Amino acid sequence: MNAPIPAQALAQHDVIGRSVKRTDLTAKVTGAARFTADFTWPGLLYGRIKRCEVAHARIRRIDVSRALALPGVEAVLTHENVPRVLHARSPHPRSASVTPDQYILDDRVRYWGEGVAAVAATTEEIAEEALGLIDIDYEPLPAVFTVEEAADAASPAIHDRGFGHNLVLAPHVVTRGDIDKGFAEADVI
């Protein structure tokens, strides 16, 4: 159990209730501050993600041999060599009920810019260059571009699983109070 801080200790560090000058302020505004990304260690690798340039497609073939042959490239990952485990893409207000909706890397892309390969290399420049050496052949699939299209039962299905047509999470309906009674009692609607 933590003991309360004695009043004498607080008096020595009289900061409670006062504005305190940040000790890192000058370094940050002058650009001299060092952040995690500024440090290097022996054996450090840099990662980059290859992103698709189509809205919806299946990957027919992905060839990473030229990227792997580039000196300084340590690894290239694709849907062919990562575990096929579903994951949730981002935090959600109902995080306990988030349905895993995508694979880390998949043989199907569902939006322009989705990651299709990951490169690890000894420098940022080599990692970036390796992305351009990855050759991908896509089989284009019908795409959906608006919320209205996605909600239309006649639109192409983008996700194979979910809660109805193109929904990856179950609808969450919140009902509070009696709307009809509220309207009946309202002075102005």
XYZ file of N, CA and C in Angstrom:
567
model
N 0.844 -1.178 0.000
C 0.000 0.000 0.000
C 0.888 1.239 0.000
N 0.539 2.220 -0.846
C 1.321 3.444 -0.923
C 0.995 4.362 0.239
N 2.043 4.859 0.876
C 1.858 5.804 1.980
C 1.636 7.193 1.405
N 0.859 8.039 2.094
C 0.660 9.407 1.609
C 1.984 10.177 1.611
N 2.107 11.136 0.688
C 3.323 11.942 0.600
C 3.287 12.961 1.730
N 4.333 13.011 2.558
C 4.356 13.971 3.674
C 4.294 15.404 3.156
N 3.666 16.269 3.912
C 3.517 17.676 3.545
C 4.875 18.338 3.337
N 5.882 17.935 4.141
C 7.218 18.517 4.008
C 7.809 18.209 2.628
N 7.593 16.986 2.136
C 8.103 16.607 0.811
C 7.406 17.419 -0.274
N 6.095 17.652 -0.100
C 5.371 18.448 -1.089
C 5.875 19.882 -1.086
N 6.187 20.413 0.078
C 6.674 21.792 0.176
C 8.011 21.927 -0.541
N 8.846 20.883 -0.487
C 10.151 20.938 -1.152
C 9.986 20.973 -2.668
N 8.949 20.380 -3.144
C 8.658 20.345 -4.580
C 7.341 21.073 -4.810
N 7.357 22.340 -4.550
C 6.141 23.140 -4.581
C 5.640 23.307 -6.019
N 5.009 22.265 -6.537
C 4.522 22.299 -7.905
C 3.013 22.121 -7.990
N 2.417 21.642 -6.929
C 0.983 21.390 -6.948
C 0.243 22.715 -6.977
N -0.643 22.834 -7.967
C -1.443 24.047 -8.087
C -0.730 25.185 -8.790
N 0.466 24.933 -9.320
C 1.218 25.982 -10.019
C 1.573 25.511 -11.423
N 1.779 26.455 -12.299
C 2.266 26.156 -13.629
C 3.759 25.853 -13.517
N 4.200 24.771 -14.137
C 5.600 24.357 -14.046
C 6.205 24.356 -15.445
N 7.375 24.946 -15.591
C 8.049 24.979 -16.888
C 8.542 23.576 -17.218
N 8.226 23.137 -18.424
C 8.664 21.815 -18.873
C 10.169 21.853 -19.116
N 10.840 20.823 -18.692
C 12.292 20.778 -18.854
C 12.700 20.441 -20.285
N 11.794 19.867 -21.081
C 12.131 19.474 -22.451
C 11.640 20.482 -23.487
N 11.084 21.599 -23.039
C 10.469 22.564 -23.939
C 11.429 23.114 -24.993
N 12.579 23.596 -24.580
C 13.526 24.200 -25.520
C 13.990 23.177 -26.551
N 14.289 21.970 -26.112
C 14.747 20.925 -27.042
C 13.670 20.595 -28.071
N 12.424 20.575 -27.663
C 11.350 20.244 -28.600
C 11.118 21.352 -29.620
N 11.084 22.608 -29.178
C 10.790 23.688 -30.123
C 11.971 23.998 -31.033
N 13.178 23.627 -30.643
C 14.346 23.866 -31.511
C 14.663 22.667 -32.395
N 13.963 21.556 -32.158
C 14.225 20.357 -32.964
C 15.369 19.517 -32.440
N 15.904 19.861 -31.289
C 17.040 19.122 -30.738
C 16.611 17.898 -29.925
N 15.333 17.815 -29.581
C 14.863 16.677 -28.777
C 15.027 15.382 -29.560
N 15.371 14.331 -28.837
C 15.522 13.022 -29.476
C 14.358 12.141 -29.043
N 13.757 11.493 -30.026
C 12.639 10.604 -29.791
C 13.064 9.178 -30.117
N 12.208 8.219 -29.811
C 12.532 6.807 -30.028
C 13.012 6.557 -31.451
N 12.364 7.166 -32.434
C 12.736 6.954 -33.835
C 14.110 7.528 -34.174
N 14.681 8.365 -33.308
C 15.990 8.963 -33.563
C 17.153 8.077 -33.131
N 16.881 7.011 -32.405
C 17.945 6.153 -31.889
C 18.158 4.951 -32.800
N 19.375 4.499 -32.876
C 19.680 3.274 -33.613
C 20.492 2.351 -32.716
N 20.336 1.060 -32.958
C 21.065 0.048 -32.208
C 21.622 -0.963 -33.198
N 22.659 -1.677 -32.837
C 23.181 -2.706 -33.737
C 22.090 -3.731 -34.056
N 21.971 -4.069 -35.334
C 20.990 -5.061 -35.764
C 19.593 -4.517 -35.988
N 19.406 -3.196 -35.823
C 18.094 -2.587 -36.016
C 17.649 -2.743 -37.466
N 16.393 -3.112 -37.673
C 15.826 -3.205 -39.014
C 14.716 -2.175 -39.164
N 14.507 -1.746 -40.392
C 13.471 -0.777 -40.713
C 12.374 -1.478 -41.493
N 11.138 -1.194 -41.151
C 10.011 -1.831 -41.813
C 9.242 -0.869 -42.683
N 8.725 -1.399 -43.769
C 7.846 -0.652 -44.668
C 6.744 -1.588 -45.133
N 5.589 -1.016 -45.431
C 4.441 -1.788 -45.888
C 4.159 -1.470 -47.354
N 4.054 -2.514 -48.167
C 3.629 -2.370 -49.565
C 2.114 -2.289 -49.547
N 1.557 -1.262 -50.191
C 0.119 -1.044 -50.182
C -0.452 -1.239 -51.587
N -1.660 -1.797 -51.645
C -2.287 -2.064 -52.941
C -2.761 -0.764 -53.574
N -2.915 -0.823 -54.884
C -3.382 0.340 -55.635
C -4.671 0.011 -56.381
N -5.482 -0.833 -55.762
C -6.795 -1.178 -56.310
C -7.803 -1.150 -55.165
N -9.080 -0.955 -55.506
C -10.103 -0.824 -54.471
C -10.561 -2.174 -53.928
N -10.591 -3.201 -54.769
C -11.053 -4.518 -54.326
C -10.517 -5.539 -55.321
N -9.774 -6.523 -54.822
C -9.183 -7.515 -55.722
C -8.709 -8.726 -54.940
N -8.462 -9.784 -55.672
C -7.827 -10.972 -55.116
C -6.398 -10.996 -55.665
N -5.450 -11.358 -54.824
C -4.061 -11.448 -55.279
C -3.893 -12.794 -55.981
N -3.639 -12.743 -57.287
C -3.412 -13.974 -58.056
C -2.012 -14.513 -57.790
N -1.055 -13.557 -57.792
C 0.351 -13.932 -57.634
C 1.079 -12.772 -56.993
N 2.007 -13.107 -56.106
C 2.853 -12.079 -55.499
C 4.282 -12.619 -55.518
N 5.169 -11.886 -56.183
C 6.558 -12.327 -56.335
C 7.461 -11.350 -55.585
N 8.121 -11.856 -54.549
C 8.989 -11.018 -53.720
C 10.465 -11.339 -53.948
N 10.773 -12.170 -54.942
C 12.151 -12.632 -55.141
C 13.122 -11.488 -55.418
N 12.719 -10.493 -56.222
C 13.639 -9.367 -56.498
C 13.877 -8.540 -55.243
N 12.843 -8.369 -54.418
C 12.999 -7.620 -53.163
C 13.933 -8.372 -52.221
N 13.757 -9.681 -52.110
C 14.617 -10.484 -51.225
C 16.063 -10.504 -51.696
N 16.289 -10.358 -53.005
C 17.643 -10.376 -53.558
C 18.381 -9.052 -53.344
N 17.667 -7.997 -52.994
C 18.285 -6.690 -52.786
C 19.147 -6.734 -51.527
N 20.451 -6.411 -51.649
C 21.306 -6.414 -50.451
C 20.742 -5.496 -49.367
N 20.669 -5.999 -48.147
C 20.141 -5.236 -47.026
C 18.726 -5.628 -46.660
N 18.028 -6.346 -47.536
C 16.681 -6.814 -47.215
C 16.811 -8.094 -46.410
N 16.227 -8.098 -45.232
C 16.321 -9.252 -44.336
C 15.099 -10.154 -44.420
N 13.929 -9.586 -44.717
C 12.712 -10.393 -44.790
C 11.636 -9.661 -45.572
N 10.782 -10.442 -46.215
C 9.585 -9.923 -46.862
C 8.445 -10.858 -46.482
N 7.396 -10.299 -45.913
C 6.251 -11.092 -45.499
C 5.046 -10.797 -46.387
N 4.291 -11.850 -46.723
C 3.051 -11.717 -47.484
C 2.016 -12.634 -46.847
N 0.827 -12.676 -47.430
C -0.214 -13.579 -46.918
C 0.226 -15.040 -47.000
N 1.226 -15.321 -47.829
C 1.691 -16.702 -48.008
C 2.558 -17.196 -46.858
N 3.115 -16.281 -46.051
C 4.032 -16.736 -44.997
C 3.793 -16.092 -43.622
N 2.567 -15.633 -43.391
C 2.204 -15.175 -42.047
C 1.048 -16.033 -41.555
N 0.892 -16.168 -40.245
C -0.228 -16.964 -39.721
C -1.568 -16.399 -40.190
N -2.492 -17.256 -40.490
C -3.827 -16.834 -40.927
C -4.707 -16.692 -39.683
N -4.568 -15.548 -39.013
C -5.274 -15.281 -37.768
C -6.070 -13.989 -37.943
N -7.344 -14.045 -37.630
C -8.171 -12.841 -37.709
C -7.796 -11.882 -36.581
N -7.873 -10.608 -36.864
C -7.612 -9.599 -35.836
C -8.534 -8.418 -36.043
N -8.743 -7.658 -34.986
C -9.523 -6.426 -35.086
C -8.571 -5.318 -35.501
N -9.012 -4.440 -36.386
C -8.133 -3.425 -36.952
C -7.881 -2.242 -36.027
N -8.831 -1.867 -35.199
C -8.616 -0.679 -34.379
C -9.491 -0.724 -33.139
N -9.136 0.100 -32.162
C -9.975 0.152 -30.958
C -11.384 0.621 -31.314
N -12.318 0.247 -30.527
C -13.713 0.566 -30.776
C -14.374 0.843 -29.432
N -15.357 1.721 -29.381
C -15.998 2.007 -28.092
C -16.523 0.748 -27.394
N -16.944 -0.243 -28.161
C -17.416 -1.486 -27.564
C -16.324 -2.543 -27.737
N -15.122 -2.249 -27.275
C -13.962 -3.089 -27.557
C -14.140 -4.541 -27.144
N -14.943 -4.812 -26.137
C -15.137 -6.192 -25.709
C -15.928 -6.976 -26.740
N -16.653 -6.286 -27.637
C -17.483 -6.982 -28.607
C -16.976 -6.834 -30.035
N -15.769 -6.300 -30.228
C -15.240 -6.143 -31.576
C -15.015 -7.518 -32.180
N -15.565 -7.700 -33.360
C -15.383 -8.952 -34.069
C -14.117 -8.856 -34.898
N -13.212 -9.811 -34.769
C -12.046 -9.794 -35.655
C -12.538 -9.854 -37.102
N -12.080 -8.922 -37.930
C -12.650 -8.839 -39.270
C -11.654 -8.937 -40.412
N -10.362 -9.003 -40.126
C -9.406 -9.094 -41.218
C -8.193 -9.899 -40.798
N -7.485 -10.384 -41.804
C -6.221 -11.066 -41.566
C -5.109 -10.031 -41.621
N -3.994 -10.328 -40.981
C -2.874 -9.393 -40.966
C -2.463 -9.061 -42.390
N -2.236 -10.066 -43.201
C -2.028 -9.898 -44.639
C -2.937 -10.932 -45.292
N -3.691 -10.525 -46.304
C -4.700 -11.402 -46.883
C -4.449 -11.560 -48.381
N -5.053 -12.584 -48.951
C -4.938 -12.775 -50.397
C -5.998 -11.956 -51.129
N -6.744 -11.181 -50.392
C -7.780 -10.320 -50.959
C -7.651 -8.938 -50.335
N -7.744 -7.908 -51.162
C -7.681 -6.531 -50.656
C -9.061 -5.909 -50.793
N -9.429 -5.093 -49.820
C -10.784 -4.549 -49.774
C -10.825 -3.023 -49.875
N -9.671 -2.383 -49.912
C -9.649 -0.934 -50.091
C -8.281 -0.508 -50.618
N -8.276 0.590 -51.344
C -7.056 1.176 -51.893
C -6.148 1.547 -50.720
N -4.925 1.033 -50.717
C -3.982 1.344 -49.657
C -3.859 0.265 -48.601
N -4.612 -0.821 -48.720
C -4.492 -1.903 -47.744
C -3.116 -2.560 -47.887
N -2.508 -2.935 -46.778
C -1.193 -3.562 -46.798
C -1.236 -4.954 -47.419
N -0.275 -5.230 -48.320
C -0.206 -6.542 -48.967
C 1.121 -7.250 -48.720
N 2.125 -6.516 -48.255
C 3.426 -7.116 -47.950
C 4.162 -6.218 -46.967
N 5.059 -6.826 -46.189
C 5.877 -6.078 -45.234
C 7.340 -6.402 -45.503
N 8.170 -5.372 -45.517
C 9.604 -5.525 -45.776
C 10.383 -5.100 -44.537
N 11.419 -5.865 -44.195
C 12.354 -5.486 -43.130
C 13.742 -5.403 -43.756
N 14.409 -4.248 -43.584
C 15.716 -4.034 -44.210
C 16.633 -3.260 -43.270
N 17.901 -3.211 -43.624
C 18.900 -2.582 -42.759
C 18.859 -1.054 -42.785
N 18.247 -0.462 -43.821
C 18.076 0.994 -43.855
C 16.671 1.320 -44.339
N 16.220 2.529 -44.037
C 14.907 2.971 -44.504
C 14.868 3.025 -46.027
N 15.978 3.465 -46.620
C 16.040 3.611 -48.071
C 15.941 2.250 -48.773
N 16.632 1.261 -48.230
C 16.583 -0.081 -48.822
C 15.182 -0.664 -48.678
N 14.567 -0.467 -47.530
C 13.207 -0.972 -47.317
C 12.243 -0.347 -48.317
N 12.380 0.946 -48.528
C 11.524 1.651 -49.486
C 11.775 1.152 -50.909
N 13.038 0.981 -51.275
C 13.371 0.482 -52.613
C 12.814 -0.922 -52.834
N 12.868 -1.754 -51.812
C 12.383 -3.130 -51.922
C 10.885 -3.180 -52.232
N 10.124 -2.213 -51.713
C 8.685 -2.194 -51.996
C 8.427 -2.142 -53.499
N 9.226 -1.362 -54.214
C 9.064 -1.230 -55.660
C 9.463 -2.475 -56.432
N 10.167 -3.400 -55.782
C 10.602 -4.632 -56.442
C 9.626 -5.786 -56.239
N 8.574 -5.555 -55.482
C 7.560 -6.599 -55.261
C 6.557 -6.527 -56.407
N 6.371 -7.666 -57.078
C 5.485 -7.732 -58.234
C 4.194 -8.442 -57.834
N 3.060 -7.775 -58.067
C 1.770 -8.334 -57.677
C 0.827 -8.331 -58.865
N 0.163 -9.479 -59.085
C -0.848 -9.595 -60.121
C -2.193 -9.701 -59.415
N -3.072 -8.731 -59.670
C -4.380 -8.674 -59.028
C -5.483 -9.145 -59.977
N -6.475 -9.819 -59.424
C -7.720 -10.128 -60.133
C -8.734 -9.117 -59.615
N -9.068 -8.104 -60.412
C -10.000 -7.077 -59.937
C -11.364 -7.682 -59.586
N -11.949 -7.179 -58.507
C -13.281 -7.582 -58.066
C -14.161 -6.333 -58.005
N -15.482 -6.501 -58.107
C -16.365 -5.328 -58.019
C -16.156 -4.609 -56.688
N -16.132 -3.300 -56.740
C -15.857 -2.490 -55.546
C -17.100 -1.728 -55.104
N -17.061 -1.266 -53.878
C -18.123 -0.447 -53.285
C -17.454 0.833 -52.801
N -18.044 1.980 -53.125
C -17.380 3.246 -52.837
C -18.117 4.170 -51.880
N -19.371 3.865 -51.559
C -20.112 4.725 -50.628
C -20.809 3.866 -49.579
N -21.190 4.500 -48.488
C -21.928 3.812 -47.432
C -23.265 3.324 -47.984
N -23.893 4.144 -48.817
C -25.180 3.767 -49.391
C -25.046 2.513 -50.256
N -23.977 2.450 -51.064
C -23.739 1.251 -51.877
C -23.519 0.027 -50.987
N -22.737 0.189 -49.933
C -22.427 -0.936 -49.050
C -23.686 -1.468 -48.373
N -24.627 -0.582 -48.049
C -25.854 -0.992 -47.369
C -26.849 -1.645 -48.325
N -26.707 -1.415 -49.613
C -27.621 -1.978 -50.608
C -27.361 -3.474 -50.758
N -28.380 -4.263 -50.546
C -28.238 -5.724 -50.627
C -27.793 -6.186 -52.014
N -27.976 -5.362 -53.046
C -27.571 -5.737 -54.404
C -26.098 -5.420 -54.681
N -25.437 -4.727 -53.772
C -24.031 -4.366 -54.008
C -23.127 -5.577 -53.790
N -21.913 -5.541 -54.344
C -20.988 -6.672 -54.147
C -20.612 -6.826 -52.678
N -20.494 -8.072 -52.242
C -20.063 -8.343 -50.869
C -18.561 -8.128 -50.777
N -18.133 -7.285 -49.868
C -16.713 -6.991 -49.678
C -16.114 -7.920 -48.628
N -16.894 -8.249 -47.612
C -16.428 -9.138 -46.545
C -17.163 -10.463 -46.634
N -16.438 -11.553 -46.414
C -17.021 -12.888 -46.472
C -17.780 -13.247 -45.211
N -17.497 -12.580 -44.138
C -18.126 -12.909 -42.868
C -18.663 -11.622 -42.253
N -19.534 -11.773 -41.334
C -20.053 -10.580 -40.686
C -21.488 -10.748 -40.278
N -22.192 -9.640 -40.159
C -23.552 -9.607 -39.641
C -24.473 -9.019 -40.699
N -24.662 -9.731 -41.737
C -25.483 -9.211 -42.824
C -24.592 -8.649 -43.907
N -25.198 -8.125 -44.910
C -24.483 -7.673 -46.104
C -23.489 -6.546 -45.785
N -22.217 -6.830 -45.925
C -21.118 -5.872 -45.757
C -20.996 -5.256 -44.362
N -21.589 -5.850 -43.356
C -21.410 -5.383 -41.980
C -20.420 -6.301 -41.282
N -19.346 -5.742 -40.721
C -18.376 -6.569 -39.997
C -18.651 -6.572 -38.497
N -19.495 -5.665 -38.038
C -19.924 -5.640 -36.639
C -21.444 -5.681 -36.602
N -21.971 -6.316 -35.580
C -23.419 -6.353 -35.410
C -23.935 -4.940 -35.161
N -25.091 -4.603 -35.725
C -25.666 -3.281 -35.444
C -25.891 -3.125 -33.940
N -25.648 -1.930 -33.449
C -25.810 -1.653 -32.027
C -26.878 -0.566 -31.893
N -28.069 -0.952 -31.486
C -29.186 -0.021 -31.377
C -29.337 0.403 -29.925
N -29.367 1.700 -29.700
C -29.544 2.236 -28.355
C -30.911 2.907 -28.305
N -31.727 2.499 -27.344
C -33.046 3.093 -27.175
C -33.147 3.606 -25.750
N -33.499 4.887 -25.620
C -33.661 5.484 -24.292
C -34.936 6.311 -24.290
N -35.722 6.132 -23.280
C -36.918 6.955 -23.130
C -38.029 6.563 -24.075
N -39.105 7.328 -24.014
C -40.290 7.110 -24.829
C -40.401 8.264 -25.811
N -40.035 8.039 -27.071
C -39.994 9.102 -28.075
C -41.378 9.686 -28.317
N -42.380 8.807 -28.467
C -43.736 9.299 -28.719
C -44.224 10.192 -27.578
N -43.972 9.766 -26.341
C -44.372 10.559 -25.184
C -43.616 11.883 -25.168
N -42.320 11.851 -25.483
C -41.505 13.060 -25.511
C -42.020 14.064 -26.519
N -42.383 13.582 -27.723
C -42.936 14.474 -28.736
C -44.294 15.028 -28.288
N -45.100 14.179 -27.663
C -46.423 14.623 -27.212
C -46.313 15.709 -26.149
N -45.306 15.644 -25.301
C -45.147 16.602 -24.215
C -44.297 17.816 -24.586
N -43.668 17.798 -25.745
C -42.767 18.881 -26.129
C -43.525 20.145 -26.508
N -42.989 21.294 -26.111
C -43.592 22.581 -26.477
C -43.317 22.882 -27.948
N -42.154 22.477 -28.439
C -41.776 22.740 -29.823
C -41.108 21.475 -30.380
N -41.485 21.144 -31.605
C -40.853 20.002 -32.278
C -40.239 20.509 -33.562
